[in-house]
Coordinates of C-alpha atoms in Angstrom, one line a residue:
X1027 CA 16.1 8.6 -2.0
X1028 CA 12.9 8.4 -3.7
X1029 CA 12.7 4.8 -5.0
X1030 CA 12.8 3.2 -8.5
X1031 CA 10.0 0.9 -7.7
X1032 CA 8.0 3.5 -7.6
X1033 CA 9.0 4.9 -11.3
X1034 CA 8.4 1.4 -12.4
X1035 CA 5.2 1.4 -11.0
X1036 CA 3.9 4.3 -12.4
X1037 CA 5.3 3.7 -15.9
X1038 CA 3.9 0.4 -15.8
X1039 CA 0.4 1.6 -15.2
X1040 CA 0.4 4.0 -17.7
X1041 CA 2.3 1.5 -20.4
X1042 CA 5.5 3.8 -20.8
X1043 CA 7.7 0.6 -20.3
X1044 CA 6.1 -1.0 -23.0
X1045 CA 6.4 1.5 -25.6
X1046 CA 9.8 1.9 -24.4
X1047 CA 10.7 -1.9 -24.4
X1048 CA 8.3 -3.9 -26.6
X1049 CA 7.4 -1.3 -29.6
X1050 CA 10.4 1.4 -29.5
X1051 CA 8.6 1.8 -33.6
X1052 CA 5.4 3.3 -32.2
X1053 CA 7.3 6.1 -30.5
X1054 CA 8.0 7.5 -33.9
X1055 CA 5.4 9.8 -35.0
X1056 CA 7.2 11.0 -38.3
X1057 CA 7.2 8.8 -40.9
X1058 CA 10.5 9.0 -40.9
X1059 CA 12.0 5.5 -41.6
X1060 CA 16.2 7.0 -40.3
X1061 CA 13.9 7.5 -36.9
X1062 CA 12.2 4.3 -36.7
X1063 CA 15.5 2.8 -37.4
X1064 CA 17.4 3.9 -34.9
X1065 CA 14.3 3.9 -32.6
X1066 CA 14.0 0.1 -33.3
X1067 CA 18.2 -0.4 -32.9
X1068 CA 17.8 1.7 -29.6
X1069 CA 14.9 -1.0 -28.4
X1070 CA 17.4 -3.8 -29.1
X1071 CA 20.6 -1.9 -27.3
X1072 CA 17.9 -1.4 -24.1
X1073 CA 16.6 -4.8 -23.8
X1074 CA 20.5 -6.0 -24.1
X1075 CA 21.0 -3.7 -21.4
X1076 CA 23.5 -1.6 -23.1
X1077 CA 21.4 1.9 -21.7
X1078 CA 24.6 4.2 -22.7
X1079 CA 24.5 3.0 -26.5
X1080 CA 20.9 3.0 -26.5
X1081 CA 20.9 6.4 -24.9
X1082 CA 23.1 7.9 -27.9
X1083 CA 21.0 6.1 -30.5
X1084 CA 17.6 7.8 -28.7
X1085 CA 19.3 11.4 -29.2
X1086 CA 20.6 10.8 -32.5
X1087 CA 16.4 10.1 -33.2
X1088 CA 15.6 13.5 -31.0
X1089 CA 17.5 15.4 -33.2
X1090 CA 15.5 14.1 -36.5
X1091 CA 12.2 14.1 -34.6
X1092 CA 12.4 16.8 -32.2
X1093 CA 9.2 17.2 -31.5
X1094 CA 8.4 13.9 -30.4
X1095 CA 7.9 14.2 -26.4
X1096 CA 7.7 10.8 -26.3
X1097 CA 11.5 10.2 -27.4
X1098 CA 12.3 12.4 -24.8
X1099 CA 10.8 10.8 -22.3
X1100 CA 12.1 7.1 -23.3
X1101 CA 16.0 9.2 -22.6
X1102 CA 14.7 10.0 -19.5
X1103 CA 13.9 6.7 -18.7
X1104 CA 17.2 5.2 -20.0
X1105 CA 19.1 7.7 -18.0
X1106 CA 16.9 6.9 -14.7
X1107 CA 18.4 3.0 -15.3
X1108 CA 21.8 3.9 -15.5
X1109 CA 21.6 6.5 -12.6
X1110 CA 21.8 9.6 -13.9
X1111 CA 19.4 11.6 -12.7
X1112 CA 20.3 15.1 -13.2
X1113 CA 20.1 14.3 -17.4
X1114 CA 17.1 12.6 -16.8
X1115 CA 15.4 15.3 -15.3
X1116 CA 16.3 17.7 -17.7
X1117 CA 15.4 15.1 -20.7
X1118 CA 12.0 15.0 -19.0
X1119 CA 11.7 18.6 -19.0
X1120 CA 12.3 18.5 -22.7
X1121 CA 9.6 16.2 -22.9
X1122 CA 7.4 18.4 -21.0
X1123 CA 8.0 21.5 -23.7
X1124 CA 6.3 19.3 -26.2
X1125 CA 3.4 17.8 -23.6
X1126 CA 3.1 19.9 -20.7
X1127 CA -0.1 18.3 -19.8
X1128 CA 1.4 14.3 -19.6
X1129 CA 1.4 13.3 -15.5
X1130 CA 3.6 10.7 -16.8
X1131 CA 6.1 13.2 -17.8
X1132 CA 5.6 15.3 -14.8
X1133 CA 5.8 12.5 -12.5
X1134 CA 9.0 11.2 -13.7
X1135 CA 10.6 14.5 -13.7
X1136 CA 9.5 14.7 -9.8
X1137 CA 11.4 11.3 -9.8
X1138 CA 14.1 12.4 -10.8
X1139 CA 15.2 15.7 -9.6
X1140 CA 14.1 13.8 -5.9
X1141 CA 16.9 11.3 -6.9
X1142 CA 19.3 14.0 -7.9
X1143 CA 19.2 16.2 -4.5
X1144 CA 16.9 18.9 -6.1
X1145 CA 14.0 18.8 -3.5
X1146 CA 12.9 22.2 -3.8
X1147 CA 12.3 21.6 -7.6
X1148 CA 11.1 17.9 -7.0
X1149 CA 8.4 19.7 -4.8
X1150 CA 7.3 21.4 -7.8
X1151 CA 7.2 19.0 -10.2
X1152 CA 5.5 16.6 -8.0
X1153 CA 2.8 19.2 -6.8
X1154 CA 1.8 19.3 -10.6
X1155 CA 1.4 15.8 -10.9
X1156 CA -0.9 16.0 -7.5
X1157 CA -3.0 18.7 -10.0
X1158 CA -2.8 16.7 -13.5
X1159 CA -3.6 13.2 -11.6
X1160 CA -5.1 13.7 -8.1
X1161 CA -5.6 9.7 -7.3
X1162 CA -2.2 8.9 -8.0
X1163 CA -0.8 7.6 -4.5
X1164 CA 2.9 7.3 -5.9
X1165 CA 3.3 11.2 -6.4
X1166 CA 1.7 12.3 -3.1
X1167 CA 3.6 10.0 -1.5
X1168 CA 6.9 11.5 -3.1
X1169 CA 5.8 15.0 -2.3
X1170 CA 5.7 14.0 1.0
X1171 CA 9.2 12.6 1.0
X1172 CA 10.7 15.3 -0.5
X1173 CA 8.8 17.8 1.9
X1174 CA 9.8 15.6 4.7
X1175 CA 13.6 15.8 3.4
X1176 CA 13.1 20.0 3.4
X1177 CA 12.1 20.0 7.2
X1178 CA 8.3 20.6 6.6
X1179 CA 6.7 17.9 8.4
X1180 CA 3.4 19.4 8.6
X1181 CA 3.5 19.4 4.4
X1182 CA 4.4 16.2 4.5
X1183 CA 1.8 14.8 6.9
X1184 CA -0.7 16.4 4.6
X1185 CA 0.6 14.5 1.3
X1186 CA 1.3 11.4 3.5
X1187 CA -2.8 11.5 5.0
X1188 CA -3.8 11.3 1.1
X1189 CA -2.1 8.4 0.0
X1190 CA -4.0 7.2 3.4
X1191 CA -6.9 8.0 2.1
X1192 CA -6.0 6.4 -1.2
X1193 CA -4.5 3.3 0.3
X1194 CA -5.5 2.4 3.5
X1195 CA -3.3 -0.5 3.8
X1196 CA -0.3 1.0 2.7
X1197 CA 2.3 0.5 5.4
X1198 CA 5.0 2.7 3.6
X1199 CA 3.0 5.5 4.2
X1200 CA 1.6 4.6 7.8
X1201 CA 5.0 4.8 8.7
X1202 CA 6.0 7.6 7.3
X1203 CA 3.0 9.5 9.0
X1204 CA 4.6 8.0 12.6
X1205 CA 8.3 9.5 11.6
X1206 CA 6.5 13.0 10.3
X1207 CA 5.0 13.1 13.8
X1208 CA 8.2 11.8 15.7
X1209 CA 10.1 14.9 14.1
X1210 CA 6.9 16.9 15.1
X1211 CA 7.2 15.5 19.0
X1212 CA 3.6 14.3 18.5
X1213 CA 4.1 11.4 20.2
X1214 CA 1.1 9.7 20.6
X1215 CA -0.2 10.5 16.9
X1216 CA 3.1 8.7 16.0
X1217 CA 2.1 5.9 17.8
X1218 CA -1.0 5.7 16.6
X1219 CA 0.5 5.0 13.2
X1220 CA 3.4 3.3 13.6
X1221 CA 1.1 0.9 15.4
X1222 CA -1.2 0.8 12.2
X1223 CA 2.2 0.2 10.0
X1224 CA 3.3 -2.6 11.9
X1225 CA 0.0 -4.4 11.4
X1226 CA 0.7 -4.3 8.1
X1227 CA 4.1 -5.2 8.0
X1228 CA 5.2 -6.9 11.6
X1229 CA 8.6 -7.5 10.9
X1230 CA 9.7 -3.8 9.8
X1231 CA 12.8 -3.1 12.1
X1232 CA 12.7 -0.1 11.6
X1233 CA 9.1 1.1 12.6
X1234 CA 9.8 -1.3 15.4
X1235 CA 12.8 1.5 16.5
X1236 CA 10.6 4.3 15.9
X1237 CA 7.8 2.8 18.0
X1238 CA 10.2 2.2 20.6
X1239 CA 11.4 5.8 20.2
X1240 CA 7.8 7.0 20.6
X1241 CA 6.9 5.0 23.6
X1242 CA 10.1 6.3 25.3
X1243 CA 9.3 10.1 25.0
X1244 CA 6.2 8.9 26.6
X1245 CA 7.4 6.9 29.6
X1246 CA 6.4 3.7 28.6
X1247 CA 10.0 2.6 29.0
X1248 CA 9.4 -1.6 29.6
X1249 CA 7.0 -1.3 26.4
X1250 CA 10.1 1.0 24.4
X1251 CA 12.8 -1.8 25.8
X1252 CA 10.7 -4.9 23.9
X1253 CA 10.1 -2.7 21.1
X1254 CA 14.0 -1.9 20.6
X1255 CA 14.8 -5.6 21.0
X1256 CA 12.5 -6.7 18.2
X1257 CA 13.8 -3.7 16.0
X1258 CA 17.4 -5.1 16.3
X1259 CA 16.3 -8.6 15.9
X1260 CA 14.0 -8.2 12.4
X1261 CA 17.1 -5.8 11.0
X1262 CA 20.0 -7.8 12.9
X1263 CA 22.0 -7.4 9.5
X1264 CA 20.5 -3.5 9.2
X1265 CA 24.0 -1.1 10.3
X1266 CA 21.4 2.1 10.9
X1267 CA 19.3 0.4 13.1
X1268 CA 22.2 -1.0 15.2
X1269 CA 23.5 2.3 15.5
X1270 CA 20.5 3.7 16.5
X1271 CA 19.8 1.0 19.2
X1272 CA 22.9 1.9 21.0
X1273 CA 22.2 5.4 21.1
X1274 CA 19.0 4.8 22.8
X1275 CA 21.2 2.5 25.5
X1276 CA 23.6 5.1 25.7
X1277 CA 20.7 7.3 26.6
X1278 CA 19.4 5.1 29.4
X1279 CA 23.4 4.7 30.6
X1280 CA 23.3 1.1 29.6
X1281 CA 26.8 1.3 28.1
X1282 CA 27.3 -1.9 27.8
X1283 CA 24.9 -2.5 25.9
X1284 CA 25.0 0.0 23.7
X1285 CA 28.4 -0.9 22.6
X1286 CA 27.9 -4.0 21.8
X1287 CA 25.1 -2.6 19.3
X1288 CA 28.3 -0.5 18.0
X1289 CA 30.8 -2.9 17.4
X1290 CA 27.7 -4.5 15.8
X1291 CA 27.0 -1.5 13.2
X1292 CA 30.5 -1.7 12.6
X1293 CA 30.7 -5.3 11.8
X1294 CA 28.1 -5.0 9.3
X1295 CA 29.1 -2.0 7.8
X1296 CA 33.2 -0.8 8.8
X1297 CA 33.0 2.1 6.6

């Protein structure tokens, strides 16, 4: 899943959360005073945290204002904070038929038809976001997600290698370029990055696992072992990881071992 921080981020930087949370009023751009009212009691419902109420209140203004984008897009936002993604989308994309030339409208549609299991369409929306706001790290980075999700690694490692390019100390994104190339069986490329990521962030476990799974597949099996062991000890409370550690035992017919990474997953997590 595509994460909220980065929403947040983005709407942050562009002041969407204020308009949204601070001066609901401004939104309103007929002078309509029924609309700023219920604009205004929508602002108070939202910083209650009452997002259904405030959600009805927000359409009720729609309906009186309809071609406010901007109202659209402060639904979408409510509906993105109480998880439902598929009406935010398609609030967004009511927003868009007013402004189709907003990124910020764009990008949060991306956001949310990632978060709603429409990848296809995500790739899309986020590839217009690319166009309308080339420097903005958050939507490559997406595109590359939702590419990676769709089995085309070699997209991905192309959106990933921009928000490189745009962030050179992003460790998110250096370790998403040593996954891409772990699905591609580029080993060494993988490496290269992971290595890079963990610089940035030492105690990731689970970069650790993939650098352990990359030095495997390349015979460096006493480097791979220490690399496993310090992914299962910076995500001891991390079920996946666990899992995955016993796998690789299994693998190398240490069964022992790799139950005890088992019954481990399972302790964290018995569903």
């Amino acid at each position: 899943m595509v994460k909220h921080a980065l929403l947040t981020r983005w709407f942050w930087a562009t002041g969407m959360t204020g308009l949204l949370l601070s001066g609901v009023p401004t939104i309103a751009l007929a002078q309509s005073s029924d609309v700023d009212d219920l604009l205004f009691r929508g602002r108070e419902l939202v910083e209650a945290g009452n997002y259904d109420q405030a959600i009805t209140l927000y359409e009720q203004a729609a309906r009186l204002d309809d071609d406010n984008a901007r109202i659209f897009s402060g639904i979408g936002y409510l509906y993105t904070q109480s998880g439902d993604f598929a009406a935010a989308a398609a609030a967004y994309e009511q927003a868009i038929e007013r402004d189709g030339d907003n990124p910020v409208f764009h990008y949060a549609l991306a956001y949310s038809l990632a978060n709603s299991n429409q990848d296809a369409a995500a790739v899309v929306a986020y590839e217009r976001v690319t166009e309308l706001a080339p420097n903005n790290a958050d939507a490559w980075l997406g595109l590359g997600i939702v590419q990676s999700r769709l089995g085309d690694y070699a997209a991905a490692l192309q959106a990933y290698g921009t928000v490189a390019r745009l962030e050179p100390t992003n460790a998110v994104v250096q370790a998403a370029i040593g996954t891409a190339n772990l699905q591609l069986n580029n080993f060494e490329a993988a490496l290269t990055a992971l290595d890079r990521a963990l610089e940035l962030n030492p105690q990731d476990g689970t970069t650790q696992l993939n650098r352990a799974i990359a030095l495997f597949n390349l015979g460096e099996t006493a480097a791979g072992t220490a690399a496993l062991e310090a992914a299962v000890q910076f995500s001891a409370r991390n079920a996946q990881v666990q899992v995955s550690a016993g796998q690789i035992y299994e693998n190398q017919g240490d069964v022992e071992t790799a139950l005890s990474h088992y019954r481990q997953a399972v302790r964290i997590d018995p569903d």
